[in-house]
GROMACS .gro file of C-alpha atoms in nm:
model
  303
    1UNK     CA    1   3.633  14.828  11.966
    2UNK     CA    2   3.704  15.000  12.299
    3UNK     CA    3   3.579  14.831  12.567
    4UNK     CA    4   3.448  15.043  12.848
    5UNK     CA    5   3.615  14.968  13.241
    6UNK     CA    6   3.448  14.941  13.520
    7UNK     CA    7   3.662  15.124  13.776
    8UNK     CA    8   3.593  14.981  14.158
    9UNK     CA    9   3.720  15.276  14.469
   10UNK     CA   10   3.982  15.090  14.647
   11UNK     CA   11   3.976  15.061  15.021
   12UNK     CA   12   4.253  15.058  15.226
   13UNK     CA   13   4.308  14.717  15.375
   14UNK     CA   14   4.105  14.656  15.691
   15UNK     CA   15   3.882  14.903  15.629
   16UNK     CA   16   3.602  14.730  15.414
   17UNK     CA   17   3.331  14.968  15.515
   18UNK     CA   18   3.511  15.288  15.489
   19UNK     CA   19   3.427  15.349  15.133
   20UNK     CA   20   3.023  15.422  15.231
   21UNK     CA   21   2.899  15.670  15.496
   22UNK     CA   22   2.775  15.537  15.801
   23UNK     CA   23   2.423  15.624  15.827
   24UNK     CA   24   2.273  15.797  16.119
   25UNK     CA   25   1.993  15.626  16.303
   26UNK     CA   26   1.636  15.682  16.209
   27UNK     CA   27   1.488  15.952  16.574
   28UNK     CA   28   1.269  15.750  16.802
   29UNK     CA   29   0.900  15.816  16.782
   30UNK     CA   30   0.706  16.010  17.021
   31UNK     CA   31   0.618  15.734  17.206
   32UNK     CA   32   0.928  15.556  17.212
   33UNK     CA   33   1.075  15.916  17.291
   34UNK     CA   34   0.852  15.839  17.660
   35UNK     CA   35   1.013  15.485  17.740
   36UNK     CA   36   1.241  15.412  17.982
   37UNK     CA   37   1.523  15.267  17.728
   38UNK     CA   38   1.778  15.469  17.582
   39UNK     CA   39   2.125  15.368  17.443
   40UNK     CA   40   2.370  15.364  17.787
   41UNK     CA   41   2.633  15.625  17.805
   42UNK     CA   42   2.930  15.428  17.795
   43UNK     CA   43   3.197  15.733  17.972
   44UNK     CA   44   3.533  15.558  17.911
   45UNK     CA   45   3.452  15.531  17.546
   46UNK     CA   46   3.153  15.786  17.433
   47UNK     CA   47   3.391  16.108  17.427
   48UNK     CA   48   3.660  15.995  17.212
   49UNK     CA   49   3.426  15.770  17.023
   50UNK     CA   50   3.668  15.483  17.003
   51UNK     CA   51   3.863  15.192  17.235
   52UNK     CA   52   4.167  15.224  17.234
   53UNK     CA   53   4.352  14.969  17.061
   54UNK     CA   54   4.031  14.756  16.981
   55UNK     CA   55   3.784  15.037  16.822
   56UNK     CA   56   3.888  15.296  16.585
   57UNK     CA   57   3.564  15.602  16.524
   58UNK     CA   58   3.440  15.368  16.263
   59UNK     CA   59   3.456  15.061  16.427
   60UNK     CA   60   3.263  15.227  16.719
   61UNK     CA   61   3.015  15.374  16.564
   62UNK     CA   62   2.912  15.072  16.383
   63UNK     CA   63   2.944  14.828  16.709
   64UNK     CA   64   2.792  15.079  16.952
   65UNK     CA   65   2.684  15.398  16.818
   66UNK     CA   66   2.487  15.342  16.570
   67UNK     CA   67   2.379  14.943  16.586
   68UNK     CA   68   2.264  14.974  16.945
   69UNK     CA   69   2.072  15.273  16.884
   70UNK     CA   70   1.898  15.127  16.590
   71UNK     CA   71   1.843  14.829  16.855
   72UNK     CA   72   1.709  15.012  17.124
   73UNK     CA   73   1.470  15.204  16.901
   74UNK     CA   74   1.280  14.887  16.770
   75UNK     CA   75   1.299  14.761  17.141
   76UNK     CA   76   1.139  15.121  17.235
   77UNK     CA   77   0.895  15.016  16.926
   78UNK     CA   78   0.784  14.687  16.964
   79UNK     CA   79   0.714  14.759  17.357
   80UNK     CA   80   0.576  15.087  17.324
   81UNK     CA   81   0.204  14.953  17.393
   82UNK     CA   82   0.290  14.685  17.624
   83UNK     CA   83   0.325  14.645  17.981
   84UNK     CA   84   0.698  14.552  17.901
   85UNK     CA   85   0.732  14.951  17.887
   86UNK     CA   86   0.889  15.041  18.231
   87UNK     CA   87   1.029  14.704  18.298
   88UNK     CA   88   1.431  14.642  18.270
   89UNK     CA   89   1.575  14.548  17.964
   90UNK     CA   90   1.721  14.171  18.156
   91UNK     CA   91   1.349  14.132  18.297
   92UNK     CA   92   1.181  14.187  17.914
   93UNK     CA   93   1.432  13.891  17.830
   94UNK     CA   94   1.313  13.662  18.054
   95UNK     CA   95   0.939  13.730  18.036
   96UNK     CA   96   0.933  13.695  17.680
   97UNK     CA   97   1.122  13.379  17.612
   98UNK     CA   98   0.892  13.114  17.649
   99UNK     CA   99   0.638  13.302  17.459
  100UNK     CA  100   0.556  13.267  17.105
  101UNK     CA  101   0.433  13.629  17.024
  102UNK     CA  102   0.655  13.763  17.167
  103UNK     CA  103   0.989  13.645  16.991
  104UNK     CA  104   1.080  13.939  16.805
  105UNK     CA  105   1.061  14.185  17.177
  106UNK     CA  106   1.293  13.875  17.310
  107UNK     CA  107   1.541  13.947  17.043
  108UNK     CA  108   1.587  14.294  17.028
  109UNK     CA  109   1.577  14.316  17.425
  110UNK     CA  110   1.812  14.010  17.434
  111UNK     CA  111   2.066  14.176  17.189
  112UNK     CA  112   2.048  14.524  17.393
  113UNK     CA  113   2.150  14.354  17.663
  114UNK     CA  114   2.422  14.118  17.542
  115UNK     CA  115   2.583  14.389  17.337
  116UNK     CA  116   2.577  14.596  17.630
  117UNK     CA  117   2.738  14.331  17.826
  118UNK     CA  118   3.009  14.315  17.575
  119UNK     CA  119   3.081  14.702  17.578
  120UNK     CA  120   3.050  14.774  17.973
  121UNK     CA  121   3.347  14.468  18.013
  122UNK     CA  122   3.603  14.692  17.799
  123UNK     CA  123   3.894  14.886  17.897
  124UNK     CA  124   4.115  15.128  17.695
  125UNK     CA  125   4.392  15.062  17.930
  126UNK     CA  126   4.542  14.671  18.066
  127UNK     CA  127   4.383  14.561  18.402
  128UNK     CA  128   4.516  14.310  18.599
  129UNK     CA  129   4.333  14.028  18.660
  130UNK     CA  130   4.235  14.032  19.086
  131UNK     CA  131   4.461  13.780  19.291
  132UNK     CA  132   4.150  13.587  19.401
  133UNK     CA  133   3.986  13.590  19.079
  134UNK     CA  134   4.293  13.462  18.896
  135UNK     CA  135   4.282  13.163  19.117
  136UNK     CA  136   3.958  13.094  19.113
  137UNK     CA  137   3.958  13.068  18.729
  138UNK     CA  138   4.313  12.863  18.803
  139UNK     CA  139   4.108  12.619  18.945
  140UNK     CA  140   3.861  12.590  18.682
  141UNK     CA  141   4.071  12.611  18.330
  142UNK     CA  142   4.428  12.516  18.501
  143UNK     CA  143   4.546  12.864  18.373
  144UNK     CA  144   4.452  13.188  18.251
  145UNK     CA  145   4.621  13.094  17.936
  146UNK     CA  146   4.350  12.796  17.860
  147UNK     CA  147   4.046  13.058  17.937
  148UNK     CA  148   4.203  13.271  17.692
  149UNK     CA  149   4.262  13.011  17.418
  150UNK     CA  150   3.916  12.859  17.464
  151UNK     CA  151   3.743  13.172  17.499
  152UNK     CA  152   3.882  13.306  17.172
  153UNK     CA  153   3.934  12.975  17.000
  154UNK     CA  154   3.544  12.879  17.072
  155UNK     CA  155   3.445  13.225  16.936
  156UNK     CA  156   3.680  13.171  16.574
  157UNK     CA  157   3.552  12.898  16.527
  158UNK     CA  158   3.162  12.993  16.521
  159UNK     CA  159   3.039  12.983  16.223
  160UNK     CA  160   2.784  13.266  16.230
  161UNK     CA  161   2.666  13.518  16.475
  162UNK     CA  162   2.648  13.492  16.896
  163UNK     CA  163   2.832  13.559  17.213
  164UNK     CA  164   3.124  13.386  17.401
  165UNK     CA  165   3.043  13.420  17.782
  166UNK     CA  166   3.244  13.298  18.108
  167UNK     CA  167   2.994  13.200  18.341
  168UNK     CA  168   3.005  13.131  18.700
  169UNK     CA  169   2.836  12.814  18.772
  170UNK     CA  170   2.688  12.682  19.118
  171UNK     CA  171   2.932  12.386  19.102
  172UNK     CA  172   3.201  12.568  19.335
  173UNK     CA  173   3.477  12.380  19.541
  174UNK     CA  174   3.540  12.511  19.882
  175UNK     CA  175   3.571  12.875  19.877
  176UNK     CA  176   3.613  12.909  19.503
  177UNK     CA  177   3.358  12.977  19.242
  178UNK     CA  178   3.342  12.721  18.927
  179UNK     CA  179   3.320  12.868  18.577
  180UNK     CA  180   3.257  12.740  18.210
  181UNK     CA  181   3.247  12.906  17.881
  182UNK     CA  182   2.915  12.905  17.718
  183UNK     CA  183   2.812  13.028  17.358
  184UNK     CA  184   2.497  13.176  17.263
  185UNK     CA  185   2.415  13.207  16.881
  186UNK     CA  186   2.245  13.525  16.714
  187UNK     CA  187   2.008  13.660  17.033
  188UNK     CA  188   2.031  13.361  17.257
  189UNK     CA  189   2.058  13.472  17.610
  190UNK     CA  190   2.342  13.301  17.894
  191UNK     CA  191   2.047  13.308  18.144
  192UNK     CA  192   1.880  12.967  18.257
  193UNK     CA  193   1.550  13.155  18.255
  194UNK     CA  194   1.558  13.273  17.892
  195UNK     CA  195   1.671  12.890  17.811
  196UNK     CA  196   1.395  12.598  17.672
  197UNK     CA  197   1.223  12.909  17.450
  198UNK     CA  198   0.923  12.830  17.311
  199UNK     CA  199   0.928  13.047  17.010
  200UNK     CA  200   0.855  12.930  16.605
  201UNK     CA  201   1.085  13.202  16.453
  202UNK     CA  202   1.389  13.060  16.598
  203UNK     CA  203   1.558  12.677  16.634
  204UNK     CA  204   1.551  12.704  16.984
  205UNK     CA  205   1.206  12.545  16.959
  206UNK     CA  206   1.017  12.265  17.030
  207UNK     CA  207   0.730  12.103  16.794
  208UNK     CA  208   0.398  12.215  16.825
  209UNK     CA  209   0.485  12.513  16.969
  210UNK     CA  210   0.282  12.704  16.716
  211UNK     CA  211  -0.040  12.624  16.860
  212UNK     CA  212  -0.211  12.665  17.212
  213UNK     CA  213  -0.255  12.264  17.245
  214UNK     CA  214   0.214  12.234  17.172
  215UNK     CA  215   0.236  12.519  17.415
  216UNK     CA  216   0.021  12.390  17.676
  217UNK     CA  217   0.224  12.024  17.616
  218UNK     CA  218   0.518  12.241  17.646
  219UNK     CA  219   0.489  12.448  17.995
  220UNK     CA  220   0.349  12.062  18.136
  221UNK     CA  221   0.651  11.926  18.024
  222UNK     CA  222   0.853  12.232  18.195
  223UNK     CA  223   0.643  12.162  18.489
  224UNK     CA  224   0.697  11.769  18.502
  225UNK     CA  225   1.078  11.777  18.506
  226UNK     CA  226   1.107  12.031  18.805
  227UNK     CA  227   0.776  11.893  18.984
  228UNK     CA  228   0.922  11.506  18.949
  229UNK     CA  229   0.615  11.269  19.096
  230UNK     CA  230   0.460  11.600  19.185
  231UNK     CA  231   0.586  11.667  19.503
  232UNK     CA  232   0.608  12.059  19.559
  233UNK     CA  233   0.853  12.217  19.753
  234UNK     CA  234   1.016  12.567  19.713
  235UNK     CA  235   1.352  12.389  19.587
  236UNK     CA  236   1.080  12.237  19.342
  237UNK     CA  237   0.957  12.521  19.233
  238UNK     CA  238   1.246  12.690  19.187
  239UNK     CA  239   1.419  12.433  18.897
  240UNK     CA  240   1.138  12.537  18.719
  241UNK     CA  241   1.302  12.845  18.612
  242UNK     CA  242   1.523  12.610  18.440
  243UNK     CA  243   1.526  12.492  18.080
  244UNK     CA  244   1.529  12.077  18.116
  245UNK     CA  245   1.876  11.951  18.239
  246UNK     CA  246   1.958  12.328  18.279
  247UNK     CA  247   2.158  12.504  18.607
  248UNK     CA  248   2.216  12.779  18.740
  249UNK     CA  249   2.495  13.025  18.577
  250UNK     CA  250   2.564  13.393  18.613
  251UNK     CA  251   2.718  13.567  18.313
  252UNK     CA  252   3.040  13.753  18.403
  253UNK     CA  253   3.193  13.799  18.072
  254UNK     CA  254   3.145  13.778  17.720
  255UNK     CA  255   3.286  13.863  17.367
  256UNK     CA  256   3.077  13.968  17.073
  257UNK     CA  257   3.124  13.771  16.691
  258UNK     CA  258   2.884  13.928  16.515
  259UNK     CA  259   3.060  14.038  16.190
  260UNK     CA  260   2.977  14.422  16.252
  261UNK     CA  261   3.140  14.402  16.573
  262UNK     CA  262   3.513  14.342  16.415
  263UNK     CA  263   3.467  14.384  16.019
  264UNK     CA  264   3.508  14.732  15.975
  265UNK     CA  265   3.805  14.748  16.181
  266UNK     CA  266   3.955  14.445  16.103
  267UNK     CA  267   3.863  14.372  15.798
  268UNK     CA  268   3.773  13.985  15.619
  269UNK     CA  269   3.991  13.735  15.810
  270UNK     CA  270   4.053  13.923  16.061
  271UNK     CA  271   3.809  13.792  16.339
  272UNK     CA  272   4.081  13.624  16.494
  273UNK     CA  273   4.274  13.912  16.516
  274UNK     CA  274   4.010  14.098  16.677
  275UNK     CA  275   3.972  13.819  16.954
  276UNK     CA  276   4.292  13.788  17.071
  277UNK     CA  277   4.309  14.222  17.089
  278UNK     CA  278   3.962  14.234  17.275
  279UNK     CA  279   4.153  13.961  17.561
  280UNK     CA  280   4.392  14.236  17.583
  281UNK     CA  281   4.092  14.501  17.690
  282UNK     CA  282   3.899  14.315  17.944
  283UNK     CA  283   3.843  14.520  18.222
  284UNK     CA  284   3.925  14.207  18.475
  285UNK     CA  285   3.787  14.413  18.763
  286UNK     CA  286   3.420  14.428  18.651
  287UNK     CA  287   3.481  14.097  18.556
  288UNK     CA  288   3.513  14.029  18.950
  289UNK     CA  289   3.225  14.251  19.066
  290UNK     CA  290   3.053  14.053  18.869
  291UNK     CA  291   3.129  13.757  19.054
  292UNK     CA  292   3.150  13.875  19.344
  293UNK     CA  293   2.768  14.007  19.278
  294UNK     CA  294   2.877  14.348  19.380
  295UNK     CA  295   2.860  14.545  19.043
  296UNK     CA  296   2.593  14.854  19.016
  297UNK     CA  297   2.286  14.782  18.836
  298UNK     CA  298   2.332  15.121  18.546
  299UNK     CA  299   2.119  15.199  18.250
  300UNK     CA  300   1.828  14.990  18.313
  301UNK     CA  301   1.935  14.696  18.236
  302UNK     CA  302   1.970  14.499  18.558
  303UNK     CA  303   2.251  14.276  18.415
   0.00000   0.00000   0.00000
């Protein structure tokens, strides 16, 4: 008896999604049509619809294109009857951290945002890294070299779904800023505000946040470890900002693992790959507007 075959298209290697279409993202509603949040044009990128070297048409499309539009429409939706409407996308992420309800706003704002992040930090072509800057991260990692290894060693070695981020820290010696590498998993957020979340759909959580008596326990606890003996003062007042423990750190940088943001260029196995060619498009002078504090606020977002 003939047995029948099942026959399986082959894809060329590295290109695991090219086999399907990509689809196109579902059109806003009317009322998300009104609200201030719209995918940002990205110039350097949007009219060849690729990074050179890093993003082929596909690879865009899925990493940008389409995945931040589909983003920024259930943002648009979730917000659409809420006073989070006209607010920035950064503010929505720190409002809506520490409460419950409002966990699945958090996540799509928070993932807006950090994907953004990701994308605005890019460069088709090599730029040098800023005299001053490349000293001041000297000082904290010994060499540019280490930064690069940690960066893109920390981010292989996740095992699942985040962000790799330099931050600059308020721990700086003399004239020269202090930074650290921080990771963030799924649609955690780098800032200390968004930290300490108080939100059941997530294990960033803490027990008996579910009901009004754990949340109440919560914020006092919050409260307690800025307030100390209850003393108020402005310095006081401002740690409570702070998860427990937490400091202050400003995001400068930060590299994307989420599997769509590498797969359908580079394939299975090739995250690593990916990381060491995204090093090679950092666009080092954002990087040092960023700490220098001097970088436009575009888009909405107040990064």
């Amino acid at each position: 008896m003939i047995r029948p075959r099942l026959r399986i298209p082959q894809v060329a290697r590295g290109s695991l999604f090219a086999a399907a279409p990509v689809p196109r993202a579902a059109p806003l509603s009317m009322t998300s049509r009104r609200s201030l949040h719209k995918v940002a044009e990205l110039p350097a990128f949007d009219h060849v619809g690729k990074v050179e070297g890093l993003y082929g048409e596909l690879g865009y499309r899925y990493a940008w294109t389409e995945y931040q539009s589909h983003i920024i429409d259930r943002l648009n939706r979730e917000i659409a009857d809420k006073d989070y409407v006209n607010k920035p996308v950064k503010d929505i992420v720190l409002r809506t951290a520490r409460n419950p309800e409002d966990a699945v706003i958090f996540n799509y704002a928070s993932m807006a945002h950090n994907n953004e992040f990701f994308f605005r930090h890019l460069s088709a072509e090599p730029v040098e890294v800023p005299d001053k800057l490349a000293k001041q991260i000297k000082d904290s990692f010994g060499s540019m070299e280490t930064l690069r290894l940690e960066m893109t060693m920390t981010a292989n070695a996740m095992f699942g779904p985040g962000f790799v981020w330099l931050v600059k820290t308020n721990a700086a010696s003399g004239n020269s800023a202090a930074f650290r590498v921080l990771t963030t998993y799924l649609a955690g957020s780098p800032y200390p505000g968004a930290h300490w979340r108080q939100q059941t759909t997530d294990m960033n959580t803490s027990v008996g946040a579910q009901s009004e008596t754990g949340r109440d326990h919560g914020f006092s606890y919050l409260d307690n470890s800025a307030y100390a003996m209850g003393k108020k003062s402005l310095a006081a007042t401002a740690r409570n900002e702070y998860a427990p423990g937490g400091t202050s750190v400003i995001p400068v940088l930060c590299v994307n693992t989420w599997e769509h943001a590498w797969l359908p260029d580079y394939g299975v196995g090739g995250k690593e790959h990916f990381l060491n060619t995204w090093w090679e498009k950092v666009n080092w002078d954002l990087v040092d507007q960023e700490v220098n504090g001097s970088r436009r606020t575009v888009g909405g977002f107040g990064f």
